[in-house]
Amino acid sequence: MKKPVHLAAALMLVSGLFISAQPGEAKEQEHQEPGRNPQREHVSLVKALPEKISRFQFDSGYHFQYPDAVRGIYVTGHSAGGTKFNTLVKLMEDTDLNAMVIDIKDDWGNLTYIPEDSSPYKEIGKPYIKDTKKIMKVMEEKQIYPIARVVVFKDSVLANKKPEWSYKEGNTVWKNGRGESFVNPFLKEVWDYNVGIAIEAAKMGFQEIQFDYVRFPEGFEHRDSSLKYSMGEYEDLESENVQKRVSAVTDFVEYARKQLEPYGVKVSVDIFGYTATLPEAPGIGQNFSKISEHVDVISSMIYPSHWTSYFGIAKPDLEPYKLVSEYAKLENRKLEELDSPPVSRPWLQDFTASYLGAGNYKKYGRAEVEAQIKALNEQGINEFLLWNAGNSYTPKVDYTP
């Protein structure tokens, strides 16, 4: 039996009133004009929603404040997981230092902790840091800003496991003069492998991911045609090999930062100091300006001992103040050319480079460390990191001279 027309119309009217009463929902209304069929007007959902919907953000459960200016030190996995950690925490408490750059993926390609069984990186874990939660809690309590160092393309472990992701010399994986192997920045699989590790570090509570060895091997321009390797998607680019390498390195940094966005971490990159003096480093693929466009922090390694006679300084290790001052002036000019320059946070030298030989080096102590910091401050750079491979830092330094 059919419902009477007036009853059906009444039901439609009630239904329409109910629909229009629901906040945030789409509404449809019928309009009857004389001589025309009924027309539907659709009121878009978009009008009922806020202009910007906040994206998912991961919460590690730890809470850190970004310092007034990061003044940090390098910490190996062994130091972070051993008794030296307490000594370094005490150094933070007694001085104006306030950050630690901790190895999470080291120079050989190992993780410095044992990840969970479900992690795809379980087999590369080493028990250097036995309790990552414990050190994160201590750093949170002391408000020591935690930075995870992830070594990217220098990776002997991955190169030997996946030779097709590396470079071959004949039928074997290529090694440099120090016996180290690299993986190939041209390959997206290598990117994802390292980004996955960075995400694990973010989930652990680190507030910043610092990528190191974001480059091809040193001197690669002399062996790019003799080694066997894949150029992946870069093979067909209509550009010279130098530009292909620059594109691959820069694209990785841009990609990594985008993938890390949901985790709310800052992204920093270590870069050779001399790259700021060149349009781009021809072998390693680092272009200072292009990388700087895709990071929150740029950390040039400007140890005086690592320079030849730049800036008119014949023996840079003997003149730390002058070397750092001249570099800072140059870097400032480069960063001023960018629309959104990153924070500058250079690596400084807190070690003695006796390997340079008599007459070419000096013993680095309090005066030399303070001279480097002072040189940065005078050029408007207030953040820095100190490097000492053994994590034995000079005592009684004034870190805000």
PDB file of N, CA and C in Angstrom, residues 306-363:
ATOM      1  N   HIS A 306      91.426  21.033  10.507  1.00  0.00           N
ATOM      2  CA  HIS A 306      90.990  20.381   9.274  1.00  0.00           C
ATOM      3  C   HIS A 306      91.138  21.262   8.028  1.00  0.00           C
ATOM      4  N   TRP A 307      91.657  22.462   8.214  1.00  0.00           N
ATOM      5  CA  TRP A 307      91.788  23.386   7.090  1.00  0.00           C
ATOM      6  C   TRP A 307      93.224  23.431   6.585  1.00  0.00           C
ATOM      7  N   THR A 308      93.350  23.660   5.302  1.00  0.00           N
ATOM      8  CA  THR A 308      94.659  24.011   4.750  1.00  0.00           C
ATOM      9  C   THR A 308      94.766  25.535   4.826  1.00  0.00           C
ATOM     10  N   SER A 309      95.598  26.150   4.030  1.00  0.00           N
ATOM     11  CA  SER A 309      95.827  27.596   4.172  1.00  0.00           C
ATOM     12  C   SER A 309      94.690  28.423   3.560  1.00  0.00           C
ATOM     13  N   TYR A 310      93.517  28.329   4.175  1.00  0.00           N
ATOM     14  CA  TYR A 310      92.364  29.143   3.774  1.00  0.00           C
ATOM     15  C   TYR A 310      92.412  30.487   4.473  1.00  0.00           C
ATOM     16  N   PHE A 311      91.669  31.450   3.927  1.00  0.00           N
ATOM     17  CA  PHE A 311      91.480  32.761   4.557  1.00  0.00           C
ATOM     18  C   PHE A 311      92.811  33.467   4.821  1.00  0.00           C
ATOM     19  N   GLY A 312      93.850  33.114   4.072  1.00  0.00           N
ATOM     20  CA  GLY A 312      95.146  33.753   4.265  1.00  0.00           C
ATOM     21  C   GLY A 312      95.853  33.325   5.537  1.00  0.00           C
ATOM     22  N   ILE A 313      95.398  32.213   6.129  1.00  0.00           N
ATOM     23  CA  ILE A 313      96.015  31.706   7.362  1.00  0.00           C
ATOM     24  C   ILE A 313      96.874  30.499   6.989  1.00  0.00           C
ATOM     25  N   ALA A 314      98.163  30.619   7.124  1.00  0.00           N
ATOM     26  CA  ALA A 314      99.074  29.563   6.677  1.00  0.00           C
ATOM     27  C   ALA A 314      98.908  28.279   7.477  1.00  0.00           C
ATOM     28  N   LYS A 315      98.765  28.415   8.793  1.00  0.00           N
ATOM     29  CA  LYS A 315      98.640  27.249   9.670  1.00  0.00           C
ATOM     30  C   LYS A 315      97.427  27.443  10.581  1.00  0.00           C
ATOM     31  N   PRO A 316      96.228  27.101  10.074  1.00  0.00           N
ATOM     32  CA  PRO A 316      94.975  27.404  10.784  1.00  0.00           C
ATOM     33  C   PRO A 316      94.882  26.848  12.207  1.00  0.00           C
ATOM     34  N   ASP A 317      95.484  25.671  12.459  1.00  0.00           N
ATOM     35  CA  ASP A 317      95.370  25.097  13.802  1.00  0.00           C
ATOM     36  C   ASP A 317      96.026  25.987  14.852  1.00  0.00           C
ATOM     37  N   LEU A 318      96.967  26.808  14.425  1.00  0.00           N
ATOM     38  CA  LEU A 318      97.656  27.694  15.358  1.00  0.00           C
ATOM     39  C   LEU A 318      96.866  28.967  15.642  1.00  0.00           C
ATOM     40  N   GLU A 319      95.826  29.224  14.847  1.00  0.00           N
ATOM     41  CA  GLU A 319      95.057  30.460  14.992  1.00  0.00           C
ATOM     42  C   GLU A 319      93.549  30.184  15.023  1.00  0.00           C
ATOM     43  N   PRO A 320      93.079  29.522  16.077  1.00  0.00           N
ATOM     44  CA  PRO A 320      91.657  29.136  16.118  1.00  0.00           C
ATOM     45  C   PRO A 320      90.696  30.313  16.076  1.00  0.00           C
ATOM     46  N   TYR A 321      91.030  31.408  16.751  1.00  0.00           N
ATOM     47  CA  TYR A 321      90.117  32.562  16.745  1.00  0.00           C
ATOM     48  C   TYR A 321      89.963  33.124  15.340  1.00  0.00           C
ATOM     49  N   LYS A 322      91.066  33.347  14.673  1.00  0.00           N
ATOM     50  CA  LYS A 322      91.028  33.957  13.348  1.00  0.00           C
ATOM     51  C   LYS A 322      90.340  33.056  12.336  1.00  0.00           C
ATOM     52  N   LEU A 323      90.641  31.754  12.388  1.00  0.00           N
ATOM     53  CA  LEU A 323      90.026  30.813  11.446  1.00  0.00           C
ATOM     54  C   LEU A 323      88.511  30.809  11.592  1.00  0.00           C
ATOM     55  N   VAL A 324      88.031  30.665  12.828  1.00  0.00           N
ATOM     56  CA  VAL A 324      86.586  30.592  13.067  1.00  0.00           C
ATOM     57  C   VAL A 324      85.914  31.916  12.718  1.00  0.00           C
ATOM     58  N   SER A 325      86.573  33.017  13.036  1.00  0.00           N
ATOM     59  CA  SER A 325      86.003  34.325  12.728  1.00  0.00           C
ATOM     60  C   SER A 325      85.838  34.520  11.221  1.00  0.00           C
ATOM     61  N   GLU A 326      86.858  34.174  10.454  1.00  0.00           N
ATOM     62  CA  GLU A 326      86.793  34.346   9.007  1.00  0.00           C
ATOM     63  C   GLU A 326      85.755  33.415   8.382  1.00  0.00           C
ATOM     64  N   TYR A 327      85.685  32.185   8.908  1.00  0.00           N
ATOM     65  CA  TYR A 327      84.669  31.261   8.390  1.00  0.00           C
ATOM     66  C   TYR A 327      83.264  31.807   8.673  1.00  0.00           C
ATOM     67  N   ALA A 328      83.042  32.282   9.905  1.00  0.00           N
ATOM     68  CA  ALA A 328      81.711  32.751  10.296  1.00  0.00           C
ATOM     69  C   ALA A 328      81.243  33.903   9.421  1.00  0.00           C
ATOM     70  N   LYS A 329      82.163  34.796   9.063  1.00  0.00           N
ATOM     71  CA  LYS A 329      81.797  35.903   8.171  1.00  0.00           C
ATOM     72  C   LYS A 329      81.322  35.371   6.824  1.00  0.00           C
ATOM     73  N   LEU A 330      82.052  34.394   6.303  1.00  0.00           N
ATOM     74  CA  LEU A 330      81.690  33.803   5.012  1.00  0.00           C
ATOM     75  C   LEU A 330      80.343  33.091   5.089  1.00  0.00           C
ATOM     76  N   GLU A 331      80.147  32.289   6.126  1.00  0.00           N
ATOM     77  CA  GLU A 331      78.890  31.553   6.263  1.00  0.00           C
ATOM     78  C   GLU A 331      77.714  32.501   6.403  1.00  0.00           C
ATOM     79  N   ASN A 332      77.877  33.561   7.176  1.00  0.00           N
ATOM     80  CA  ASN A 332      76.793  34.534   7.329  1.00  0.00           C
ATOM     81  C   ASN A 332      76.364  35.103   5.985  1.00  0.00           C
ATOM     82  N   ARG A 333      77.326  35.380   5.123  1.00  0.00           N
ATOM     83  CA  ARG A 333      76.991  35.916   3.801  1.00  0.00           C
ATOM     84  C   ARG A 333      76.210  34.889   2.981  1.00  0.00           C
ATOM     85  N   LYS A 334      76.607  33.633   3.092  1.00  0.00           N
ATOM     86  CA  LYS A 334      75.901  32.574   2.347  1.00  0.00           C
ATOM     87  C   LYS A 334      74.463  32.411   2.853  1.00  0.00           C
ATOM     88  N   LEU A 335      74.290  32.416   4.172  1.00  0.00           N
ATOM     89  CA  LEU A 335      72.960  32.202   4.740  1.00  0.00           C
ATOM     90  C   LEU A 335      72.040  33.396   4.497  1.00  0.00           C
ATOM     91  N   GLU A 336      72.601  34.590   4.416  1.00  0.00           N
ATOM     92  CA  GLU A 336      71.789  35.778   4.161  1.00  0.00           C
ATOM     93  C   GLU A 336      71.142  35.743   2.782  1.00  0.00           C
ATOM     94  N   GLU A 337      71.673  34.932   1.887  1.00  0.00           N
ATOM     95  CA  GLU A 337      71.118  34.822   0.537  1.00  0.00           C
ATOM     96  C   GLU A 337      69.861  33.952   0.502  1.00  0.00           C
ATOM     97  N   LEU A 338      69.591  33.221   1.574  1.00  0.00           N
ATOM     98  CA  LEU A 338      68.448  32.299   1.609  1.00  0.00           C
ATOM     99  C   LEU A 338      67.212  32.986   2.158  1.00  0.00           C
ATOM    100  N   ASP A 339      66.044  32.558   1.675  1.00  0.00           N
ATOM    101  CA  ASP A 339      64.785  33.121   2.152  1.00  0.00           C
ATOM    102  C   ASP A 339      64.511  32.740   3.601  1.00  0.00           C
ATOM    103  N   SER A 340      64.769  31.471   3.933  1.00  0.00           N
ATOM    104  CA  SER A 340      64.541  30.991   5.308  1.00  0.00           C
ATOM    105  C   SER A 340      65.780  30.237   5.797  1.00  0.00           C
ATOM    106  N   PRO A 341      66.804  30.969   6.205  1.00  0.00           N
ATOM    107  CA  PRO A 341      68.044  30.306   6.610  1.00  0.00           C
ATOM    108  C   PRO A 341      67.869  29.486   7.884  1.00  0.00           C
ATOM    109  N   PRO A 342      68.590  28.376   7.999  1.00  0.00           N
ATOM    110  CA  PRO A 342      68.529  27.575   9.211  1.00  0.00           C
ATOM    111  C   PRO A 342      69.366  28.211  10.320  1.00  0.00           C
ATOM    112  N   VAL A 343      69.259  27.660  11.508  1.00  0.00           N
ATOM    113  CA  VAL A 343      70.141  28.052  12.601  1.00  0.00           C
ATOM    114  C   VAL A 343      71.542  27.542  12.286  1.00  0.00           C
ATOM    115  N   SER A 344      72.545  28.377  12.519  1.00  0.00           N
ATOM    116  CA  SER A 344      73.928  27.940  12.368  1.00  0.00           C
ATOM    117  C   SER A 344      74.431  27.430  13.710  1.00  0.00           C
ATOM    118  N   ARG A 345      74.956  26.200  13.685  1.00  0.00           N
ATOM    119  CA  ARG A 345      75.469  25.594  14.928  1.00  0.00           C
ATOM    120  C   ARG A 345      76.733  24.793  14.586  1.00  0.00           C
ATOM    121  N   PRO A 346      77.857  25.478  14.416  1.00  0.00           N
ATOM    122  CA  PRO A 346      79.067  24.792  13.965  1.00  0.00           C
ATOM    123  C   PRO A 346      79.658  23.830  14.997  1.00  0.00           C
ATOM    124  N   TRP A 347      80.409  22.870  14.463  1.00  0.00           N
ATOM    125  CA  TRP A 347      81.224  21.979  15.285  1.00  0.00           C
ATOM    126  C   TRP A 347      82.581  22.647  15.520  1.00  0.00           C
ATOM    127  N   LEU A 348      82.992  22.701  16.793  1.00  0.00           N
ATOM    128  CA  LEU A 348      84.269  23.293  17.164  1.00  0.00           C
ATOM    129  C   LEU A 348      85.223  22.230  17.695  1.00  0.00           C
ATOM    130  N   GLN A 349      86.468  22.584  17.749  1.00  0.00           N
ATOM    131  CA  GLN A 349      87.535  21.639  18.100  1.00  0.00           C
ATOM    132  C   GLN A 349      87.863  21.686  19.591  1.00  0.00           C
ATOM    133  N   ASP A 350      87.729  20.535  20.247  1.00  0.00           N
ATOM    134  CA  ASP A 350      88.193  20.392  21.636  1.00  0.00           C
ATOM    135  C   ASP A 350      89.103  19.166  21.707  1.00  0.00           C
ATOM    136  N   PHE A 351      90.105  19.143  20.871  1.00  0.00           N
ATOM    137  CA  PHE A 351      91.100  18.067  20.825  1.00  0.00           C
ATOM    138  C   PHE A 351      92.384  18.637  20.243  1.00  0.00           C
ATOM    139  N   THR A 352      93.467  17.948  20.487  1.00  0.00           N
ATOM    140  CA  THR A 352      94.772  18.377  19.981  1.00  0.00           C
ATOM    141  C   THR A 352      95.148  17.547  18.766  1.00  0.00           C
ATOM    142  N   ALA A 353      95.448  18.228  17.663  1.00  0.00           N
ATOM    143  CA  ALA A 353      95.716  17.547  16.387  1.00  0.00           C
ATOM    144  C   ALA A 353      97.219  17.319  16.197  1.00  0.00           C
ATOM    145  N   SER A 354      97.803  16.533  17.068  1.00  0.00           N
ATOM    146  CA  SER A 354      99.252  16.297  17.026  1.00  0.00           C
ATOM    147  C   SER A 354      99.681  15.601  15.737  1.00  0.00           C
ATOM    148  N   TYR A 355      98.737  14.957  15.058  1.00  0.00           N
ATOM    149  CA  TYR A 355      99.054  14.263  13.811  1.00  0.00           C
ATOM    150  C   TYR A 355      99.484  15.230  12.705  1.00  0.00           C
ATOM    151  N   LEU A 356      99.263  16.531  12.901  1.00  0.00           N
ATOM    152  CA  LEU A 356      99.677  17.513  11.908  1.00  0.00           C
ATOM    153  C   LEU A 356     101.194  17.695  11.887  1.00  0.00           C
ATOM    154  N   GLY A 357     101.855  17.261  12.941  1.00  0.00           N
ATOM    155  CA  GLY A 357     103.312  17.374  12.994  1.00  0.00           C
ATOM    156  C   GLY A 357     103.786  18.643  13.673  1.00  0.00           C
ATOM    157  N   ALA A 358     105.002  18.589  14.187  1.00  0.00           N
ATOM    158  CA  ALA A 358     105.575  19.713  14.933  1.00  0.00           C
ATOM    159  C   ALA A 358     105.537  20.995  14.111  1.00  0.00           C
ATOM    160  N   GLY A 359     105.121  22.080  14.779  1.00  0.00           N
ATOM    161  CA  GLY A 359     105.064  23.383  14.130  1.00  0.00           C
ATOM    162  C   GLY A 359     103.763  23.675  13.418  1.00  0.00           C
ATOM    163  N   ASN A 360     102.929  22.651  13.253  1.00  0.00           N
ATOM    164  CA  ASN A 360     101.660  22.825  12.542  1.00  0.00           C
ATOM    165  C   ASN A 360     100.440  22.744  13.446  1.00  0.00           C
ATOM    166  N   TYR A 361     100.653  22.393  14.704  1.00  0.00           N
ATOM    167  CA  TYR A 361      99.528  22.276  15.636  1.00  0.00           C
ATOM    168  C   TYR A 361      99.923  22.862  16.976  1.00  0.00           C
ATOM    169  N   LYS A 362      98.898  23.073  17.802  1.00  0.00           N
ATOM    170  CA  LYS A 362      99.133  23.485  19.177  1.00  0.00           C
ATOM    171  C   LYS A 362      98.233  22.665  20.093  1.00  0.00           C
ATOM    172  N   LYS A 363      98.577  22.584  21.338  1.00  0.00           N
ATOM    173  CA  LYS A 363      97.756  21.856  22.305  1.00  0.00           C
ATOM    174  C   LYS A 363      96.508  22.681  22.594  1.00  0.00           C
TER     175      LYS A 363
END
